[in-house]
Amino acid sequence: MMNYIKSEFYRIFHGREIYRFIIILALLAFSFNAVLAWFRRMDDFPYGITSYSYSNLVASPLIFGLMGTVVGMILYEGNRRNGNLKNTVAFGISRTKIFISECIMTTIISLISMVIILAVYIGSAVMLLEQAGPVELNDLLTEVPAVFLIAVACLISGIVCIEAFGKSSTGIIIWAAIWFILPKVFFYLGLRVDVLYDIAMWMPSNFFGTSGMSVNMSQCITAWETAGGMARCLISGAAGVVAFLAAGILLLRKREL
């Protein structure tokens, strides 16, 4: 498996896709803060501050999971179509080892991408914008460890959906349903059934949205600022990682290529 991971490192870092992804998002991050700084010259423009810039990430924790899933799709969406998967299996590497390697590689590449893009985002905000408002840099930096395991669970589920379904569009729809539609179904059913409500409140899109979290221009209350809230984030993420790894191993072990 280590040889396969090494070969994947070589393939990814000698390709162009991941570099384009990082450069595009880094440019968008810088451009966003540059636009805020430009309009900051206007007397009645209240958004030219670091708080507003940071709040766009702090208020949307699942964006880290979404970006991790995008990285997985960039790296492995064409595996089945271009024959890479068949060639790898032909060399004696099992589907389980391939799947776990893909999850490891996507996590590492996503982490590297996140560090670079966040560095540009935070650096440009500090340089270009007035440091004011309720959302502080510490809120953003604390968000990263809080949502890290949830983001990993997101990207693993994304890889499972990519590999398990023939069409990328189908995989994307299933992934979105798992993370955004299914939790709402459990939440509304849970209003009548207590057990389902308890389950629903361990799903990230629910406890981020209904746990009293409020991030705006007047206040910053996050789901992870208390010990209990941080624990819920970490436990939920760890459970998701284990569940989707198990699902991927079971679904992909005997699937036809």
Tab-separated table of C-alpha atoms in Angstrom:
chain	number	residue	atom	x	y	z
A	1	MET	CA	0.000	0.000	0.000
A	2	MET	CA	2.912	2.358	0.761
A	3	ASN	CA	4.213	1.947	-2.791
A	4	TYR	CA	0.777	2.873	-4.133
A	5	ILE	CA	0.649	5.960	-1.891
A	6	LYS	CA	4.126	6.990	-3.060
A	7	SER	CA	3.071	6.577	-6.682
A	8	GLU	CA	-0.021	8.679	-6.005
A	9	PHE	CA	2.126	11.430	-4.483
A	10	TYR	CA	4.228	11.411	-7.635
A	11	ARG	CA	1.176	11.451	-9.916
A	12	ILE	CA	-0.576	14.261	-8.041
A	13	PHE	CA	2.419	16.553	-7.593
A	14	HIS	CA	3.472	16.104	-11.212
A	15	GLY	CA	-0.001	16.951	-12.475
A	16	ARG	CA	-1.587	20.375	-12.823
A	17	GLU	CA	-5.058	19.929	-11.379
A	18	ILE	CA	-4.308	20.453	-7.697
A	19	TYR	CA	-2.057	23.451	-8.424
A	20	ARG	CA	-4.847	25.073	-10.430
A	21	PHE	CA	-7.291	24.436	-7.591
A	22	ILE	CA	-4.991	26.029	-4.990
A	23	ILE	CA	-4.087	29.003	-7.189
A	24	ILE	CA	-7.723	29.723	-8.124
A	25	LEU	CA	-8.958	29.600	-4.518
A	26	ALA	CA	-5.987	31.607	-3.252
A	27	LEU	CA	-6.649	34.283	-5.878
A	28	LEU	CA	-10.348	34.335	-4.983
A	29	ALA	CA	-9.475	34.684	-1.281
A	30	PHE	CA	-7.106	37.580	-1.954
A	31	SER	CA	-9.526	39.214	-4.397
A	32	PHE	CA	-12.377	39.032	-1.875
A	33	ASN	CA	-10.380	40.902	0.751
A	34	ALA	CA	-9.010	43.312	-1.867
A	35	VAL	CA	-12.564	44.211	-2.941
A	36	LEU	CA	-13.559	44.805	0.697
A	37	ALA	CA	-10.488	47.018	1.112
A	38	TRP	CA	-11.373	48.960	-2.045
A	39	PHE	CA	-14.912	49.703	-0.894
A	40	ARG	CA	-13.620	50.479	2.580
A	41	ARG	CA	-12.848	53.985	1.257
A	42	MET	CA	-16.561	54.663	1.225
A	43	ASP	CA	-17.744	56.286	4.449
A	44	ASP	CA	-20.938	54.241	4.692
A	45	PHE	CA	-19.367	50.845	3.897
A	46	PRO	CA	-19.301	48.775	7.134
A	47	TYR	CA	-17.793	45.563	5.743
A	48	GLY	CA	-14.164	46.576	5.224
A	49	ILE	CA	-13.058	44.937	8.462
A	50	THR	CA	-11.427	41.635	9.339
A	51	SER	CA	-14.498	40.536	11.299
A	52	TYR	CA	-16.669	40.444	8.187
A	53	SER	CA	-13.989	38.610	6.209
A	54	TYR	CA	-13.466	35.967	8.899
A	55	SER	CA	-17.203	35.580	9.481
A	56	ASN	CA	-17.715	34.175	5.999
A	57	LEU	CA	-15.745	31.076	7.015
A	58	VAL	CA	-16.675	30.945	10.699
A	59	ALA	CA	-20.404	31.068	9.899
A	60	SER	CA	-20.114	28.222	7.352
A	61	PRO	CA	-18.134	25.380	8.976
A	62	LEU	CA	-19.129	22.780	6.388
A	63	ILE	CA	-17.320	24.744	3.677
A	64	PHE	CA	-14.142	22.944	4.796
A	65	GLY	CA	-15.819	19.594	4.162
A	66	LEU	CA	-17.137	20.784	0.816
A	67	MET	CA	-13.671	21.860	-0.307
A	68	GLY	CA	-12.195	18.540	0.846
A	69	THR	CA	-14.800	16.721	-1.219
A	70	VAL	CA	-13.929	18.866	-4.229
A	71	VAL	CA	-10.266	17.887	-3.807
A	72	GLY	CA	-11.288	14.216	-3.767
A	73	MET	CA	-13.263	14.675	-6.972
A	74	ILE	CA	-10.345	16.449	-8.636
A	75	LEU	CA	-7.954	13.647	-7.712
A	76	TYR	CA	-10.098	10.560	-8.285
A	77	GLU	CA	-13.228	11.387	-10.289
A	78	GLY	CA	-11.760	9.935	-13.496
A	79	ASN	CA	-10.223	6.802	-11.971
A	80	ARG	CA	-12.805	4.374	-13.298
A	81	ARG	CA	-13.297	6.130	-16.638
A	82	ASN	CA	-9.628	6.375	-17.655
A	83	GLY	CA	-8.706	2.860	-16.543
A	84	ASN	CA	-6.381	3.800	-13.661
A	85	LEU	CA	-8.382	1.686	-11.211
A	86	LYS	CA	-8.226	-1.437	-13.389
A	87	ASN	CA	-4.480	-1.044	-13.845
A	88	THR	CA	-3.928	-0.666	-10.101
A	89	VAL	CA	-6.006	-3.743	-9.265
A	90	ALA	CA	-4.164	-5.684	-11.962
A	91	PHE	CA	-0.918	-5.070	-10.065
A	92	GLY	CA	-2.341	-6.959	-7.077
A	93	ILE	CA	-3.499	-4.076	-4.858
A	94	SER	CA	-6.878	-4.814	-3.262
A	95	ARG	CA	-9.852	-2.485	-3.580
A	96	THR	CA	-9.794	-1.919	0.192
A	97	LYS	CA	-6.174	-0.755	0.138
A	98	ILE	CA	-6.862	1.463	-2.866
A	99	PHE	CA	-9.836	3.082	-1.126
A	100	ILE	CA	-7.956	3.685	2.133
A	101	SER	CA	-4.991	5.088	0.189
A	102	GLU	CA	-7.286	7.464	-1.683
A	103	CYS	CA	-8.735	8.672	1.621
A	104	ILE	CA	-5.243	9.217	3.069
A	105	MET	CA	-4.023	11.032	-0.023
A	106	THR	CA	-7.090	13.265	-0.253
A	107	THR	CA	-6.789	14.182	3.429
A	108	ILE	CA	-3.107	15.094	3.083
A	109	ILE	CA	-3.585	17.096	-0.123
A	110	SER	CA	-6.653	18.845	1.311
A	111	LEU	CA	-4.703	19.775	4.449
A	112	ILE	CA	-1.843	21.218	2.402
A	113	SER	CA	-4.309	23.143	0.224
A	114	MET	CA	-6.172	24.472	3.273
A	115	VAL	CA	-2.982	25.744	4.928
A	116	ILE	CA	-1.907	27.617	1.786
A	117	ILE	CA	-5.319	29.100	1.014
A	118	LEU	CA	-6.006	30.079	4.643
A	119	ALA	CA	-2.582	31.715	4.850
A	120	VAL	CA	-3.441	33.875	1.831
A	121	TYR	CA	-6.943	34.594	3.157
A	122	ILE	CA	-5.816	35.577	6.653
A	123	GLY	CA	-2.683	37.371	5.487
A	124	SER	CA	-4.557	39.526	2.969
A	125	ALA	CA	-7.258	40.301	5.543
A	126	VAL	CA	-4.696	41.447	8.120
A	127	MET	CA	-2.807	43.559	5.582
A	128	LEU	CA	-5.747	45.132	3.768
A	129	LEU	CA	-8.583	45.427	6.274
A	130	GLU	CA	-9.184	47.215	9.546
A	131	GLN	CA	-8.919	44.815	12.488
A	132	ALA	CA	-12.269	45.337	14.155
A	133	GLY	CA	-15.562	43.589	14.891
A	134	PRO	CA	-16.796	40.651	16.979
A	135	VAL	CA	-15.332	37.828	14.851
A	136	GLU	CA	-11.640	37.532	15.635
A	137	LEU	CA	-8.793	35.561	14.125
A	138	ASN	CA	-8.882	33.171	17.084
A	139	ASP	CA	-12.465	32.200	16.170
A	140	LEU	CA	-11.301	31.150	12.714
A	141	LEU	CA	-8.195	29.360	13.962
A	142	THR	CA	-10.240	27.468	16.561
A	143	GLU	CA	-12.705	26.440	13.861
A	144	VAL	CA	-10.034	24.470	11.999
A	145	PRO	CA	-9.447	21.752	14.643
A	146	ALA	CA	-13.150	21.766	15.542
A	147	VAL	CA	-14.305	20.872	12.037
A	148	PHE	CA	-11.246	18.928	10.856
A	149	LEU	CA	-12.649	15.432	11.494
A	150	ILE	CA	-16.027	16.466	10.075
A	151	ALA	CA	-14.256	17.671	6.930
A	152	VAL	CA	-12.375	14.360	6.696
A	153	ALA	CA	-15.679	12.488	7.017
A	154	CYS	CA	-17.078	14.683	4.222
A	155	LEU	CA	-14.235	13.930	1.845
A	156	ILE	CA	-14.294	10.190	2.618
A	157	SER	CA	-18.026	10.099	1.914
A	158	GLY	CA	-17.336	11.996	-1.293
A	159	ILE	CA	-14.829	9.367	-2.415
A	160	VAL	CA	-17.318	6.604	-1.564
A	161	CYS	CA	-19.997	8.321	-3.663
A	162	ILE	CA	-17.592	8.870	-6.554
A	163	GLU	CA	-16.450	5.243	-6.553
A	164	ALA	CA	-19.817	3.613	-5.802
A	165	PHE	CA	-21.880	5.327	-8.499
A	166	GLY	CA	-21.101	5.294	-12.182
A	167	LYS	CA	-21.921	8.933	-12.883
A	168	SER	CA	-20.253	11.842	-11.101
A	169	SER	CA	-23.515	13.780	-11.087
A	170	THR	CA	-25.244	10.920	-9.249
A	171	GLY	CA	-22.441	10.748	-6.708
A	172	ILE	CA	-22.648	14.492	-6.046
A	173	ILE	CA	-26.423	14.313	-5.528
A	174	ILE	CA	-26.098	11.391	-3.101
A	175	TRP	CA	-23.301	13.169	-1.205
A	176	ALA	CA	-25.399	16.340	-0.875
A	177	ALA	CA	-28.387	14.305	0.280
A	178	ILE	CA	-26.309	12.601	2.981
A	179	TRP	CA	-24.923	15.830	4.408
A	180	PHE	CA	-27.745	18.327	3.908
A	181	ILE	CA	-31.083	16.668	3.115
A	182	LEU	CA	-31.002	13.581	5.354
A	183	PRO	CA	-30.136	15.602	8.499
A	184	LYS	CA	-33.157	17.855	7.908
A	185	VAL	CA	-35.394	14.817	7.463
A	186	PHE	CA	-34.189	13.439	10.801
A	187	PHE	CA	-34.611	16.855	12.421
A	188	TYR	CA	-38.237	17.320	11.373
A	189	LEU	CA	-39.137	13.702	12.168
A	190	GLY	CA	-37.382	14.207	15.484
A	191	LEU	CA	-39.842	16.928	16.413
A	192	ARG	CA	-42.286	14.043	16.897
A	193	VAL	CA	-39.909	11.216	17.873
A	194	ASP	CA	-37.390	12.008	20.607
A	195	VAL	CA	-34.913	9.302	19.596
A	196	LEU	CA	-34.679	10.663	16.050
A	197	TYR	CA	-34.206	14.179	17.406
A	198	ASP	CA	-31.252	13.042	19.507
A	199	ILE	CA	-29.710	11.422	16.430
A	200	ALA	CA	-30.391	14.505	14.321
A	201	MET	CA	-28.578	16.776	16.757
A	202	TRP	CA	-25.358	14.827	16.259
A	203	MET	CA	-25.436	15.614	12.526
A	204	PRO	CA	-23.196	18.621	11.733
A	205	SER	CA	-25.603	20.573	9.529
A	206	ASN	CA	-28.147	20.424	12.365
A	207	PHE	CA	-26.045	21.294	15.391
A	208	PHE	CA	-24.231	24.024	13.486
A	209	GLY	CA	-27.598	25.506	12.541
A	210	THR	CA	-29.681	25.026	15.682
A	211	SER	CA	-27.243	25.022	18.613
A	212	GLY	CA	-27.472	28.762	19.205
A	213	MET	CA	-24.591	29.461	16.833
A	214	SER	CA	-24.749	33.068	15.661
A	215	VAL	CA	-21.987	34.709	13.646
A	216	ASN	CA	-22.678	38.142	12.208
A	217	MET	CA	-21.609	41.778	12.380
A	218	SER	CA	-22.853	42.223	15.944
A	219	GLN	CA	-21.859	38.983	17.704
A	220	CYS	CA	-19.868	35.765	17.381
A	221	ILE	CA	-21.242	32.688	19.100
A	222	THR	CA	-19.817	29.460	17.679
A	223	ALA	CA	-20.773	25.837	18.226
A	224	TRP	CA	-17.241	24.957	19.351
A	225	GLU	CA	-16.494	27.754	21.814
A	226	THR	CA	-17.565	25.613	24.802
A	227	ALA	CA	-15.963	22.327	25.874
A	228	GLY	CA	-19.235	20.487	25.218
A	229	GLY	CA	-19.611	22.027	21.789
A	230	MET	CA	-16.025	21.200	20.809
A	231	ALA	CA	-16.518	17.629	22.052
A	232	ARG	CA	-19.677	17.281	19.942
A	233	CYS	CA	-17.788	18.460	16.850
A	234	LEU	CA	-14.912	16.027	17.424
A	235	ILE	CA	-17.100	13.033	18.321
A	236	SER	CA	-19.442	13.637	15.397
A	237	GLY	CA	-16.497	13.919	13.016
A	238	ALA	CA	-14.763	10.795	14.365
A	239	ALA	CA	-18.005	8.806	14.108
A	240	GLY	CA	-18.451	9.990	10.518
A	241	VAL	CA	-14.894	8.991	9.589
A	242	VAL	CA	-15.387	5.474	10.991
A	243	ALA	CA	-18.862	5.084	9.448
A	244	PHE	CA	-17.883	6.203	5.947
A	245	LEU	CA	-14.632	4.214	5.975
A	246	ALA	CA	-16.628	1.117	6.873
A	247	ALA	CA	-19.249	1.901	4.226
A	248	GLY	CA	-16.566	2.410	1.590
A	249	ILE	CA	-14.812	-0.860	2.408
A	250	LEU	CA	-18.082	-2.810	2.309
A	251	LEU	CA	-19.462	-1.176	-0.839
A	252	LEU	CA	-16.296	-1.130	-2.930
A	253	ARG	CA	-14.670	-4.443	-1.952
A	254	LYS	CA	-16.585	-6.536	-4.506
A	255	ARG	CA	-17.846	-3.854	-6.873
A	256	GLU	CA	-17.284	-4.471	-10.575
A	257	LEU	CA	-14.782	-2.150	-12.258
